[in-house]
Tab-separated table of C-alpha atoms and ligand atoms in Angstrom:
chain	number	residue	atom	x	y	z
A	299	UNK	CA	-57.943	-128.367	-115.353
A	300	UNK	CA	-58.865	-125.435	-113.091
A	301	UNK	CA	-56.063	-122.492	-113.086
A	302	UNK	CA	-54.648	-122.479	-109.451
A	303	UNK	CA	-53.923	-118.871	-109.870
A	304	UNK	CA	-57.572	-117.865	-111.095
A	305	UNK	CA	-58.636	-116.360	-107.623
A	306	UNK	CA	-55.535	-114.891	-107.007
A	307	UNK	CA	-55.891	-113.252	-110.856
A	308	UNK	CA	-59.577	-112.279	-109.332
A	309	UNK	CA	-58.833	-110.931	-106.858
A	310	UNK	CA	-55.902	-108.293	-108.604
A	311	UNK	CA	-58.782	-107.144	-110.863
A	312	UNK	CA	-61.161	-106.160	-108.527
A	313	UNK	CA	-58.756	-104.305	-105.959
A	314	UNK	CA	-56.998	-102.684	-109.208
A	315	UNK	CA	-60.263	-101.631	-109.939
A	316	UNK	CA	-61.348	-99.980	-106.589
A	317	UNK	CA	-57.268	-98.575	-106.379
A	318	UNK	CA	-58.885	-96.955	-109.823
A	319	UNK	CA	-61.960	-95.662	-107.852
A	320	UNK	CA	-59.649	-94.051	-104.752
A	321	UNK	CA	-57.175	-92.260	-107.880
A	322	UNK	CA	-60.657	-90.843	-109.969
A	323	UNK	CA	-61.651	-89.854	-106.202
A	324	UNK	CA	-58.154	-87.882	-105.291
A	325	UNK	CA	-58.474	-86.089	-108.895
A	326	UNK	CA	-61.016	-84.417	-107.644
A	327	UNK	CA	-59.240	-83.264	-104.658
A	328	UNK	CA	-55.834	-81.160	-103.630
A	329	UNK	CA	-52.889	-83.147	-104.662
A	330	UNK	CA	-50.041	-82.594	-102.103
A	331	UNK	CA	-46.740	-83.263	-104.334
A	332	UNK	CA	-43.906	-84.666	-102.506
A	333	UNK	CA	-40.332	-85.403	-104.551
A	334	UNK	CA	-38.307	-88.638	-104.101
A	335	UNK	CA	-34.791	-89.004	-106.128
A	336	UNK	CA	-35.170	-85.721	-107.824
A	337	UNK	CA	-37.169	-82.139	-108.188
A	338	UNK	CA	-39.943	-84.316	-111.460
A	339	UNK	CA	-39.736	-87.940	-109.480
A	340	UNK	CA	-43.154	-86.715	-107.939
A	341	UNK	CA	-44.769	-89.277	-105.290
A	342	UNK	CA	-48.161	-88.283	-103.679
A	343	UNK	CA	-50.454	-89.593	-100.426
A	344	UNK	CA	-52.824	-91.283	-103.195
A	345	UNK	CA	-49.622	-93.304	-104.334
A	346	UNK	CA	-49.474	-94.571	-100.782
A	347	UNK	CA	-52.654	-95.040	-99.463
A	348	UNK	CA	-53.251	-96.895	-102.920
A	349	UNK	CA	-50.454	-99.404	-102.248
A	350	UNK	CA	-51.196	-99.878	-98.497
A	351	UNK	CA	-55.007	-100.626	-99.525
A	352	UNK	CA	-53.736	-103.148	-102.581
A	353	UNK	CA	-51.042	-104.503	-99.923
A	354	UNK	CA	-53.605	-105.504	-97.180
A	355	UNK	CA	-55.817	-106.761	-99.171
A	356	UNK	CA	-53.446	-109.040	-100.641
A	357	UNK	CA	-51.659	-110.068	-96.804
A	358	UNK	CA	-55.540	-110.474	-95.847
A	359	UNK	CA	-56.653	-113.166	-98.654
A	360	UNK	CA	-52.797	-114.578	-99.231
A	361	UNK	CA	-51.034	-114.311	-96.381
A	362	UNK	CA	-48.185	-116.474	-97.891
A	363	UNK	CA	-47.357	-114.176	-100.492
A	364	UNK	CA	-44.700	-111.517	-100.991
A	365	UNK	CA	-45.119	-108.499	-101.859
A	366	UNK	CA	-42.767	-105.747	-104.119
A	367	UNK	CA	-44.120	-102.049	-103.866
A	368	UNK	CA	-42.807	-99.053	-105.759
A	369	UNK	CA	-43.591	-97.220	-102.415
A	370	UNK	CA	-42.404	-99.647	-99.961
A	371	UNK	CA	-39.177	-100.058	-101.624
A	372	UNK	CA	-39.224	-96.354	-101.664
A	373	UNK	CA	-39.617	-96.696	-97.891
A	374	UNK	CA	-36.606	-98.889	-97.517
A	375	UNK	CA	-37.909	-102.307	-98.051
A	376	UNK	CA	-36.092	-105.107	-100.567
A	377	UNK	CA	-36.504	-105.569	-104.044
A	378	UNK	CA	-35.745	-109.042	-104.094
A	379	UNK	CA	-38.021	-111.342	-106.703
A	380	UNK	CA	-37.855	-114.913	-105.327
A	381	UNK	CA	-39.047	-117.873	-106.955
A	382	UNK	CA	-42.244	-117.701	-104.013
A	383	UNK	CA	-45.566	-116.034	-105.872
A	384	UNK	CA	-44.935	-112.620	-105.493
A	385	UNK	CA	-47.086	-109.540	-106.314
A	386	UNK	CA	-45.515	-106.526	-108.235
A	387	UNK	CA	-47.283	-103.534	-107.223
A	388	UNK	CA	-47.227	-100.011	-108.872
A	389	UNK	CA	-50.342	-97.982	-107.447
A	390	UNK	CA	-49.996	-95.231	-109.875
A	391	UNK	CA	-47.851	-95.196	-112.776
A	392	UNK	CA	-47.976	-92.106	-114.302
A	393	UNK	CA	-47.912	-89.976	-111.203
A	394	UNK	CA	-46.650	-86.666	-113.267
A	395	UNK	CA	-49.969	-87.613	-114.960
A	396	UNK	CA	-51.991	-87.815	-111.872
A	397	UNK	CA	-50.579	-84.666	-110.523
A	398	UNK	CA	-51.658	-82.635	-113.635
A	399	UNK	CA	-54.715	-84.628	-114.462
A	400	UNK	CA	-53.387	-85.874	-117.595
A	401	UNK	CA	-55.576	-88.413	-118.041
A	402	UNK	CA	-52.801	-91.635	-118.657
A	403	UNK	CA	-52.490	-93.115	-115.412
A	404	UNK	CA	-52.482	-96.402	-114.479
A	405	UNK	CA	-52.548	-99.400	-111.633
A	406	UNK	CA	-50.173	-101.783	-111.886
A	407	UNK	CA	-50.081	-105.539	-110.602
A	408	UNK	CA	-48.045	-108.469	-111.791
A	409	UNK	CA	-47.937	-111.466	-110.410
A	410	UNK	CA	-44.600	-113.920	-110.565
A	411	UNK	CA	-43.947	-117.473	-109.490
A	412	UNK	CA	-40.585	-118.967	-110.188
A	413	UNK	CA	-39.919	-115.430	-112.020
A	414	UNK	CA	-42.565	-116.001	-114.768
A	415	UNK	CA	-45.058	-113.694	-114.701
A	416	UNK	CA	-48.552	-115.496	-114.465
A	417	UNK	CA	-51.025	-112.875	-114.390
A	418	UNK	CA	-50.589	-108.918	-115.372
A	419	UNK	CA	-53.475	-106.677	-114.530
A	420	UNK	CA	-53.109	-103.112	-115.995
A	421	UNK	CA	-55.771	-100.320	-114.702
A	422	UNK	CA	-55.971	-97.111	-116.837
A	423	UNK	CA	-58.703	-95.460	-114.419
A	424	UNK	CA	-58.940	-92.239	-116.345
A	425	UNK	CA	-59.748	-93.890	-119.785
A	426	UNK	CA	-61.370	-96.952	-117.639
A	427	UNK	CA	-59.572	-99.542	-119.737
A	428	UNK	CA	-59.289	-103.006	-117.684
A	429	UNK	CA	-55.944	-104.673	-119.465
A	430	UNK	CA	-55.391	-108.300	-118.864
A	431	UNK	CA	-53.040	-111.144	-119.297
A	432	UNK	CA	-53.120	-114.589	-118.062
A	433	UNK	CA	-50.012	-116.580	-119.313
A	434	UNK	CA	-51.028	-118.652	-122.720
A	435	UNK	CA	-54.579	-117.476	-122.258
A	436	UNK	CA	-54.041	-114.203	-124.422
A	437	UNK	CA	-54.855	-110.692	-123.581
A	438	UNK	CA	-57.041	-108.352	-123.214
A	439	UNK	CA	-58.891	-104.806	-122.337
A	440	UNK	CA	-62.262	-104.996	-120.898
A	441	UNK	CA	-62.892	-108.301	-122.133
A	442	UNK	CA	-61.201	-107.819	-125.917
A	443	UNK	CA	-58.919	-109.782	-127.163
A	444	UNK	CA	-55.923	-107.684	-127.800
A	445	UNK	CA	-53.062	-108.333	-130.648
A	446	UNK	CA	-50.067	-106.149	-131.363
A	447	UNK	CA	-49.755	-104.356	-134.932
A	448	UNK	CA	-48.946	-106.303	-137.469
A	449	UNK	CA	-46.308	-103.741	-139.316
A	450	UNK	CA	-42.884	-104.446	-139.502
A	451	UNK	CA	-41.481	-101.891	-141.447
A	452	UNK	CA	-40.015	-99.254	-138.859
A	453	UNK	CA	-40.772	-96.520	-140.834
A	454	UNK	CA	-44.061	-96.785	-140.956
A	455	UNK	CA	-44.524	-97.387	-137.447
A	456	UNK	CA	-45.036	-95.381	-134.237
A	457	UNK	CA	-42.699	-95.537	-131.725
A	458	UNK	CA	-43.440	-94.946	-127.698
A	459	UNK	CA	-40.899	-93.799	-124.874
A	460	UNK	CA	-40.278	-91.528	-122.217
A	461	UNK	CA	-37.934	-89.038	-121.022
A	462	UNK	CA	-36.779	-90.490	-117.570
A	463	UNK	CA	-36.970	-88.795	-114.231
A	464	UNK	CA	-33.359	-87.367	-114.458
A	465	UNK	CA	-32.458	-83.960	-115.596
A	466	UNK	CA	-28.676	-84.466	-115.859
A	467	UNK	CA	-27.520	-83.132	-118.939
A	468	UNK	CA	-25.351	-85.992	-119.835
A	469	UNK	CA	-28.380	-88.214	-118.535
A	470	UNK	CA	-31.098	-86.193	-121.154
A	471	UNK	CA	-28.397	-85.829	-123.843
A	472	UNK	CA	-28.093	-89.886	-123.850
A	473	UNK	CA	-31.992	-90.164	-123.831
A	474	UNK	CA	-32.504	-87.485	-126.742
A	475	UNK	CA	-29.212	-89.277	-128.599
A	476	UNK	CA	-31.054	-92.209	-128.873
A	477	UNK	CA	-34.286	-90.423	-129.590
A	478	UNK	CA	-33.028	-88.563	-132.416
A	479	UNK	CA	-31.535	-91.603	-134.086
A	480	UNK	CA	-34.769	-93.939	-133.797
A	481	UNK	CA	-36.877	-90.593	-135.049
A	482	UNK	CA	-34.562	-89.756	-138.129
A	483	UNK	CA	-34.571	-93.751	-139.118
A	484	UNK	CA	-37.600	-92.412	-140.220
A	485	UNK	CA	-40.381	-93.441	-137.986
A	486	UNK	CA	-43.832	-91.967	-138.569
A	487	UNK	CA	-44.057	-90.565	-134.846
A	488	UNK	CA	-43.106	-90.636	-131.167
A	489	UNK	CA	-44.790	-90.855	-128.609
A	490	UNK	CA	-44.929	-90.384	-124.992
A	491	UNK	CA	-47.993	-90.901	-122.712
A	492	UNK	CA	-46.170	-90.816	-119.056
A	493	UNK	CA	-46.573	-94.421	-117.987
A	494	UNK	CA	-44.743	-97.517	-118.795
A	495	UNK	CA	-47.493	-99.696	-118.348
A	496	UNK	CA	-49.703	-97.432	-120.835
A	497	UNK	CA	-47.058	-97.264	-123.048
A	498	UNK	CA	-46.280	-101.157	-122.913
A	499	UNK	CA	-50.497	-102.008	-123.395
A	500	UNK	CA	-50.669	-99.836	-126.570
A	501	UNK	CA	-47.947	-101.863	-128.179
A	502	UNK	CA	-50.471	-104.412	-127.227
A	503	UNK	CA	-53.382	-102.692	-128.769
A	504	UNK	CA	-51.681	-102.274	-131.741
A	505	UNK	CA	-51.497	-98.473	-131.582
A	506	UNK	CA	-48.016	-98.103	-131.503
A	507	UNK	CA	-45.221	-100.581	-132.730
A	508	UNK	CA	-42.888	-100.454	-129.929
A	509	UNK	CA	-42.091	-99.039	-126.558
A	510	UNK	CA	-38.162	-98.636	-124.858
A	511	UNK	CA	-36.743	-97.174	-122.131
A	512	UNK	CA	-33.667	-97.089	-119.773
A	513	UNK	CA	-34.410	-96.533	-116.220
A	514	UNK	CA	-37.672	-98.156	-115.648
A	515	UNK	CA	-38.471	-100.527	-112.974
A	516	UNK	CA	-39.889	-103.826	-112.024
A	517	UNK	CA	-43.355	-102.541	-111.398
A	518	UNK	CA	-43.552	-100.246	-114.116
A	519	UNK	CA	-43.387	-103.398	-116.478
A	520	UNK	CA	-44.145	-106.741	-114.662
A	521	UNK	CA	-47.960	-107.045	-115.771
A	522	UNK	CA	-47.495	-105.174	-118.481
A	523	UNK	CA	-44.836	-107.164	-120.253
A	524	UNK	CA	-46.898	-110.489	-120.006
A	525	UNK	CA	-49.850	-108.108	-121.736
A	526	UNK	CA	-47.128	-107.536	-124.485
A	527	UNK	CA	-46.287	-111.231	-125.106
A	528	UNK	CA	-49.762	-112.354	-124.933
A	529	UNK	CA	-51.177	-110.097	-127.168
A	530	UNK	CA	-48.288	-111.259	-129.833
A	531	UNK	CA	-45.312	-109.011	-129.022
A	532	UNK	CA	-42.005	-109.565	-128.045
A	533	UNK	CA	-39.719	-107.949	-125.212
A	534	UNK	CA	-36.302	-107.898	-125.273
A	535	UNK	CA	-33.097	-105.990	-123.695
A	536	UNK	CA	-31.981	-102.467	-124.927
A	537	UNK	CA	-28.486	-104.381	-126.349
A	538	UNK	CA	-30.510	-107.370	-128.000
A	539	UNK	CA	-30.602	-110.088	-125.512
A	540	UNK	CA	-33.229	-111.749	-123.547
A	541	UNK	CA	-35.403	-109.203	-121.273
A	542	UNK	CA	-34.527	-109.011	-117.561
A	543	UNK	CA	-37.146	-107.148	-115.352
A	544	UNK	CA	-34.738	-106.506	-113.039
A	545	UNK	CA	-32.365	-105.043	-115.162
A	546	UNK	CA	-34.360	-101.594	-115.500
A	547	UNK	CA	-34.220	-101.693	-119.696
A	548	UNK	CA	-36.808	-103.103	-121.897
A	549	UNK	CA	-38.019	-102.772	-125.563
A	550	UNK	CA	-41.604	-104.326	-125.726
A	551	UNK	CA	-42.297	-103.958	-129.641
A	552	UNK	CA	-45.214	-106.015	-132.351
A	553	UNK	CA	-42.273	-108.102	-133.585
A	554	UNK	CA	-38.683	-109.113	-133.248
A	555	UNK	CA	-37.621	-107.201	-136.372
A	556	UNK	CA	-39.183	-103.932	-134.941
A	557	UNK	CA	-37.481	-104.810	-131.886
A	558	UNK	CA	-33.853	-105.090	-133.373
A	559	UNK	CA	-34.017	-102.164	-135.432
A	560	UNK	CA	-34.655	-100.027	-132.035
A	561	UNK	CA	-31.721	-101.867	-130.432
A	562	UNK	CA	-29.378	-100.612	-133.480
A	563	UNK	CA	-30.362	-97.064	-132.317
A	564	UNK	CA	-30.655	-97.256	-129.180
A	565	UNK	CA	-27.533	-95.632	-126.620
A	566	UNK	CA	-27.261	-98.204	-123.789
A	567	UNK	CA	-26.503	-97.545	-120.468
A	568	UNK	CA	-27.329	-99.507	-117.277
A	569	UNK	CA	-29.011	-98.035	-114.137
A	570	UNK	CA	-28.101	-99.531	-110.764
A	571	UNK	CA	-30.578	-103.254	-111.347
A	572	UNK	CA	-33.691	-103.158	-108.939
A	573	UNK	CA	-32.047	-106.371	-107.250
A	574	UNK	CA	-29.180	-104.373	-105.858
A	575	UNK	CA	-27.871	-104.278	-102.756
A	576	UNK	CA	-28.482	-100.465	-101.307
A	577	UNK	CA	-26.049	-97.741	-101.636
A	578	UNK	CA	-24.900	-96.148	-98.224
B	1620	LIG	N1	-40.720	-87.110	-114.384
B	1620	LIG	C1	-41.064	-88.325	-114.841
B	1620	LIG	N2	-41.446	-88.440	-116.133
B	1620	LIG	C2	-41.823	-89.662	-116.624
B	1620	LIG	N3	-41.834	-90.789	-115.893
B	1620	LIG	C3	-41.461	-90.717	-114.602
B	1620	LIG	C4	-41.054	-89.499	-114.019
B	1620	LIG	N4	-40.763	-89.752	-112.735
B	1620	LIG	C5	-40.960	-91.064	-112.514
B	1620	LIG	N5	-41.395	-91.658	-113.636
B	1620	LIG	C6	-41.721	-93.084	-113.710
B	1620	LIG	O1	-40.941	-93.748	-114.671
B	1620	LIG	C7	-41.768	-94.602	-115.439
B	1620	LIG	C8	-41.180	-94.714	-116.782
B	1620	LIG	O2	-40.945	-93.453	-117.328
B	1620	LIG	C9	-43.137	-93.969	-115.443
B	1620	LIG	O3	-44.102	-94.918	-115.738
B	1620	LIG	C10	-43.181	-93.325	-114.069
B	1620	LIG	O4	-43.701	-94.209	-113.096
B	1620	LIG	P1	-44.353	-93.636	-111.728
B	1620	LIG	O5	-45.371	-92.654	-112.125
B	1620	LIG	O6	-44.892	-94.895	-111.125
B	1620	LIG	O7	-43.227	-93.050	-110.921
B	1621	LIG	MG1	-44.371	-96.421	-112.366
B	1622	LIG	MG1	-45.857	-95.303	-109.391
């Protein structure tokens, strides 16, 4: 039977992949740094001209679908996943990356109907690593079939996160509480290449065992967590339960018992959920 969501699936690869050829373009230029919640939540005008150019495309070949945008919702508009097909856009993840030419940085594009994700397409333009999912048809980077690590003894494993865009001390000491606990289980390393979605598609590579974080959002992790399942891993919430995209937490690890050993460790807290209603 053909996929109905095949062109659509297309069509995310090839404008992820010219989104890929505009960010290796900008590296090569001045990058103006503007700040958004804080002094290191960095935003620049490749961020934005890459979402208007995936944005247009997509209103151009599917009108009927909506649209979520790290930089739109930035700009004021909702973050409100329906059950319509909607397309989760991050145009760089990894901007601290992009701004210092550290070379992990990423375009992100998920794609949801009824709030499954159907397709993830995951762009690492620096390394030019093409990650794809297409739910139960497996995953992949440029064309190879991906599967997560098979270890599921935590200590000899390799565990990804990052260190937030907050520089509270209450907020860091919760981040490095949790840190210090998961690295003294022992665990052979942490990690921390400065995108979610990088992070997420080397648990799918099988490089690293697991990935957490509080404080992400919806397009950080919407393609990439269907890259995570597909290639064999599981995702789950900080506290144990079922994953929530919304919900800004997520632990994408190889296997469940991976998975509930970070949760032991892990300090939970819960950031204000992408789905709610603005703060005046
Ligand atoms: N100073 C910072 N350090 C790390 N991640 C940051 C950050 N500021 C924002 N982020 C965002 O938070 C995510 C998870 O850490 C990253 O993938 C990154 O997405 P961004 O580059 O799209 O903003
Ligand atoms: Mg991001
Ligand atoms: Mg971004």
């Amino acid at each position: 039977m053909a996929d109905i969501w095949q062109d659509a699936m297309d069509h995310a690869v090839a404008i992820a992949r010219r989104a890929g050829d505009v960010v290796r373009e900008a590296l090569l230029d001045d990058r103006m740094v503007m700040t958004k919640t804080s002094s290191v939540d960095l935003v620049t005008q490749t961020d934005q001209k890459v979402e208007k150019l995936i944005m247009q495309s997509v209103k151009d070949k599917f009108p009927t679908h909506r649209l979520i945008g790290e930089e739109s919702v930035a700009a004021g508009e909702a973050c409100d996943l329906s059950d319509a097909p909607t397309w989760i856009i991050d145009p760089i993840d990894g901007t601290t990356n992009f701004v210092h030419a550290f070379p992990f940085v990423a375009v992100s594009i998920g794609f949801s109907v009824n709030k499954q994700i159907e397709f993830g397409v995951v762009y690492s333009c620096l390394e030019d690593k093409m990650f794809t999912a297409r739910r139960g048809k497996g995953a992949f980077c440029n064309g190879n079939v991906l599967q997560v690590s098979d270890q599921e003894d935590i200590r000899q494993s390799i565990i990804a996160t990052e260190f937030g865009s907050s520089r509270e001390p209450e907020a860091v000491n919760n981040i490095f509480s949790s840190l210090r606990s998961i690295l003294c289980i022992p665990v052979h390393g942490v990690r921390t290449a400065g995108s979610a979605a990088i992070n997420m598609c080397l648990v799918a590579s099988g490089c690293v065992e697991a990935y957490y974080e509080i404080g992400i959002h919806v397009w950080d992790v919407a393609a990439a967590s269907l890259i995570v399942s597909e290639a064999g891993g599981v995702l789950m919430d900080v506290d144990g339960g079922s994953v929530d995209l919304m919900s800004r937490r997520i632990v994408a690890a190889n296997s469940r018992a991976i998975a509930e050993r970070i949760t032991e460790e892990i300090r939970s807290f819960s950031p204000p959920r992408d789905d709610a209603p603005p703060q005046h």
